[in-house]
Amino acid sequence: MTTTTVPLEELVHPSWAKALEPVADHITAMGNFLREEIAAGRSYLPAGKAVLRAFEQPMEQVRVLIVGQDPYPTPGNAVGLSFSVAPDVRIPASLRNIYKEYCADLGFDRPSNGDLTPWTEHGVLLLNRVLTVRPGESGAHRGKGWEKVTDAAIKALAARGGPMVAILWGRDAQSLQPLLGDIPAICSAHPSPMSADRGFFGSRPFSRANELIVEQGGQPVDWRLS
């Protein structure tokens, strides 16, 4: 990821470039941090422009926000969208549980792969709170500065207003609820195997999100993946 010579408008959608302008210096600082990591012989995930991939879709089209913690630390898994993986990658455990609830909630067949890109094309922002990670070290880049960027993105969505719903899985994601203003939130346990049995299964986040969007006068999300 390079920000010292590339304008923000070339890294993210123009609508997001405007929204993130107040934290442009923080994005530049994070680019410098990642270059320092490389110089020190360490790498980071996801690679290159995928770091800011969540902001490629127009901000005005966002109807659902799903917050993750940080990218998958397994090389080859992180793609810049929370919970998503490339089509040829084995589906991670948390996403397998998301799919179980997706099938139970909506009655759809289980998707054949873990690529959630179609959701982003239908107004779902898959945003990790921390946008990079050191391979094999979950949480290694927490507290380095990404939180200021993603908090600004969430505040910008709150200022824009609905129709919109936030889906917040786990305590880390739910700590962001004060940033949402009047945006309704669907909260439950995290889909991780360590917590999914404590309230994630049976929470019906997808159908409930559509109900709340329709109540606000918006169009429901097409959640189909296959």
C-alpha positions as a printed NumPy array, in Angstrom:
array([[  0.   ,   0.   ,   0.   ],
       [  1.418,   3.38 ,  -1.048],
       [ -0.061,   6.707,  -0.007],
       [  2.823,   9.155,  -0.147],
       [  2.441,   9.812,  -3.88 ],
       [ -0.998,   8.4  ,  -4.684],
       [ -4.036,  10.627,  -4.018],
       [ -6.681,   9.134,  -1.77 ],
       [ -9.136,   9.313,  -4.686],
       [ -7.065,   6.688,  -6.496],
       [ -7.069,   4.308,  -3.537],
       [-10.762,   4.4  ,  -2.611],
       [-14.066,   5.397,  -4.215],
       [-14.375,   9.207,  -4.547],
       [-17.263,   9.265,  -2.067],
       [-15.072,   7.572,   0.514],
       [-12.11 ,   9.794,  -0.332],
       [-14.208,  12.781,   0.697],
       [-15.461,  11.073,   3.85 ],
       [-11.965,   9.973,   4.879],
       [-10.224,  13.249,   4.058],
       [-10.136,  14.27 ,   7.756],
       [ -8.029,  11.183,   8.503],
       [ -5.937,  11.234,   5.321],
       [ -2.82 ,  11.908,   7.415],
       [ -3.543,   8.791,   9.462],
       [ -3.85 ,   6.728,   6.262],
       [ -0.505,   8.11 ,   5.11 ],
       [  1.01 ,   7.287,   8.496],
       [ -0.276,   3.726,   8.248],
       [  1.263,   3.429,   4.782],
       [  4.568,   4.512,   6.303],
       [  4.129,   1.982,   9.123],
       [  3.593,  -0.829,   6.603],
       [  6.693,   0.191,   4.662],
       [  8.655,   0.102,   7.926],
       [  7.344,  -3.4  ,   8.533],
       [  8.629,  -4.501,   5.126],
       [ 11.98 ,  -2.791,   5.721],
       [ 12.294,  -4.689,   9.005],
       [ 11.8  ,  -7.991,   7.201],
       [  8.153,  -8.417,   8.179],
       [  5.183,  -8.642,   5.812],
       [  1.538,  -7.788,   6.201],
       [ -1.867,  -8.977,   5.046],
       [ -3.763,  -8.314,   2.853],
       [ -1.336,  -7.153,   0.199],
       [ -1.275,  -3.923,  -1.782],
       [ -4.498,  -2.145,  -2.715],
       [ -6.582,  -4.823,  -0.987],
       [ -5.827,  -3.038,   2.31 ],
       [ -8.475,  -0.41 ,   1.455],
       [-10.696,  -2.683,  -0.626],
       [-13.71 ,  -2.187,   1.659],
       [-13.893,   1.4  ,   0.43 ],
       [-14.059,   0.619,  -3.295],
       [-17.873,   0.606,  -3.417],
       [-19.769,   3.947,  -3.253],
       [-20.451,   5.139,   0.266],
       [-23.958,   6.253,  -0.673],
       [-24.907,   2.662,  -1.554],
       [-24.096,   1.221,   1.892],
       [-27.194,  -0.231,   3.557],
       [-25.587,  -2.738,   5.922],
       [-22.35 ,  -2.487,   7.884],
       [-20.769,  -5.749,   9.104],
       [-17.762,  -5.147,  11.346],
       [-14.89 ,  -7.592,  11.732],
       [-11.868,  -7.374,  14.038],
       [ -8.805,  -7.642,  11.795],
       [ -7.888,  -9.624,   8.665],
       [ -7.355, -13.367,   8.685],
       [ -3.685, -13.895,   9.682],
       [ -3.298, -17.031,   7.551],
       [ -1.402, -16.184,   4.325],
       [ -3.737, -16.399,   1.343],
       [ -6.908, -15.806,   3.357],
       [ -7.177, -12.032,   3.817],
       [ -8.782, -10.186,   0.89 ],
       [ -9.617,  -6.79 ,   2.415],
       [-13.247,  -7.578,   3.26 ],
       [-14.252,  -8.725,   6.735],
       [-14.966, -12.478,   6.947],
       [-14.509, -12.995,   3.175],
       [-11.882, -15.154,   1.466],
       [-10.963, -15.845,  -2.144],
       [-13.098, -18.461,  -3.963],
       [-10.302, -21.058,  -3.988],
       [ -9.547, -20.799,  -0.259],
       [-10.926, -23.18 ,   2.356],
       [-13.824, -21.534,   4.203],
       [-12.64 , -20.423,   7.684],
       [-14.487, -21.586,  10.79 ],
       [-16.206, -18.271,  11.569],
       [-17.474, -17.996,   8.012],
       [-18.73 , -21.587,   8.115],
       [-20.84 , -20.574,  11.098],
       [-22.04 , -17.449,   9.304],
       [-23.143, -19.697,   6.46 ],
       [-25.011, -22.007,   8.855],
       [-26.983, -19.031,  10.131],
       [-27.409, -17.678,   6.586],
       [-29.018, -20.963,   5.511],
       [-31.198, -21.22 ,   8.618],
       [-32.276, -17.582,   8.46 ],
       [-32.919, -17.2  ,   4.741],
       [-33.506, -20.754,   3.538],
       [-30.744, -20.505,   0.926],
       [-28.344, -23.29 ,   0.012],
       [-24.875, -23.175,   1.527],
       [-22.548, -21.155,  -0.729],
       [-19.877, -23.157,  -2.49 ],
       [-17.034, -20.843,  -1.496],
       [-16.174, -18.043,   0.929],
       [-16.207, -15.091,  -1.468],
       [-18.579, -12.439,  -0.078],
       [-17.97 ,  -9.952,  -2.896],
       [-21.605, -10.167,  -4.1  ],
       [-22.732,  -8.71 ,  -0.778],
       [-20.545,  -5.643,  -1.316],
       [-22.187,  -5.147,  -4.703],
       [-25.576,  -5.01 ,  -2.97 ],
       [-24.75 ,  -2.385,  -0.383],
       [-23.   ,  -4.373,   2.358],
       [-19.826,  -2.816,   3.792],
       [-17.564,  -5.596,   5.109],
       [-15.252,  -3.536,   7.29 ],
       [-12.506,  -4.783,   9.575],
       [-11.801,  -2.438,  12.489],
       [ -8.068,  -2.96 ,  11.839],
       [ -7.2  ,  -3.195,   8.151],
       [ -3.913,  -5.126,   8.253],
       [ -2.277,  -7.903,  10.246],
       [  1.121,  -9.532,  10.522],
       [  1.035, -13.072,   9.057],
       [  0.412, -15.617,  11.774],
       [ -0.076, -12.96 ,  14.472],
       [ -3.732, -12.081,  14.919],
       [ -4.148,  -8.597,  16.383],
       [ -0.527,  -7.569,  15.725],
       [ -1.574,  -4.248,  14.144],
       [ -4.206,  -3.283,  16.687],
       [ -3.554,   0.087,  18.266],
       [ -1.239,   1.183,  15.441],
       [ -3.668,   3.702,  13.926],
       [ -6.197,   1.919,  11.731],
       [ -8.911,   2.371,  14.351],
       [ -8.881,   6.129,  13.75 ],
       [ -9.532,   5.512,  10.046],
       [-12.32 ,   2.977,  10.451],
       [-13.947,   4.973,  13.268],
       [-14.031,   7.943,  10.892],
       [-15.691,   5.783,   8.237],
       [-18.378,   4.635,  10.674],
       [-18.98 ,   8.198,  11.879],
       [-19.334,   9.324,   8.258],
       [-21.998,   6.685,   7.664],
       [-23.824,   7.746,  10.814],
       [-23.757,  11.373,   9.655],
       [-25.1  ,  10.33 ,   6.268],
       [-27.981,   8.502,   7.926],
       [-30.199,   5.661,   6.746],
       [-31.696,   3.574,   5.424],
       [-28.946,   1.543,   7.069],
       [-28.356,  -1.175,   9.657],
       [-25.194,  -2.289,  11.468],
       [-24.562,  -5.953,  12.261],
       [-22.207,  -6.172,  15.231],
       [-20.919,  -9.616,  16.171],
       [-19.026,  -9.848,  19.457],
       [-17.968,  -7.332,  22.072],
       [-15.241,  -5.688,  19.993],
       [-17.702,  -4.797,  17.251],
       [-20.397,  -3.81 ,  19.727],
       [-18.031,  -1.307,  21.35 ],
       [-18.514,   0.778,  18.199],
       [-22.256,   1.198,  18.74 ],
       [-21.893,   4.726,  20.229],
       [-20.393,   5.867,  16.904],
       [-23.527,   4.851,  14.998],
       [-25.832,   7.58 ,  16.263],
       [-29.381,   6.735,  15.21 ],
       [-28.358,   3.834,  12.963],
       [-30.021,   0.655,  14.341],
       [-27.736,  -2.227,  15.275],
       [-28.259,  -5.986,  15.385],
       [-25.995,  -7.398,  18.089],
       [-25.14 , -10.985,  18.956],
       [-22.249, -13.216,  19.904],
       [-19.365, -13.548,  17.44 ],
       [-19.63 , -16.405,  14.886],
       [-16.328, -17.859,  16.08 ],
       [-16.624, -21.518,  17.148],
       [-15.704, -20.335,  20.645],
       [-18.835, -18.192,  20.974],
       [-21.365, -18.972,  18.214],
       [-23.426, -21.196,  20.535],
       [-23.855, -18.292,  22.946],
       [-26.324, -16.314,  20.855],
       [-25.067, -16.135,  17.29 ],
       [-27.005, -19.153,  16.069],
       [-30.665, -18.25 ,  15.845],
       [-30.031, -14.488,  15.785],
       [-31.4  , -14.11 ,  12.195],
       [-29.17 , -11.124,  11.328],
       [-29.846, -11.153,   7.601],
       [-33.635, -11.157,   7.653],
       [-33.718,  -8.768,  10.602],
       [-31.424,  -6.348,   8.758],
       [-33.78 ,  -6.336,   5.782],
       [-36.778,  -5.768,   8.047],
       [-35.081,  -2.734,   9.597],
       [-34.05 ,  -1.36 ,   6.199],
       [-37.603,  -1.664,   4.881],
       [-38.913,   0.057,   8.023],
       [-36.653,   2.991,   7.112],
       [-38.045,   3.123,   3.597],
       [-35.121,   1.358,   1.905],
       [-34.783,  -1.626,  -0.403],
       [-33.852,  -4.953,   1.213],
       [-30.45 ,  -6.487,   0.509],
       [-30.226,  -9.437,  -1.862],
       [-28.144, -11.759,   0.319],
       [-27.875, -14.591,  -2.217],
       [-24.347, -15.827,  -2.845],
       [-25.01 , -18.84 ,  -5.074]])
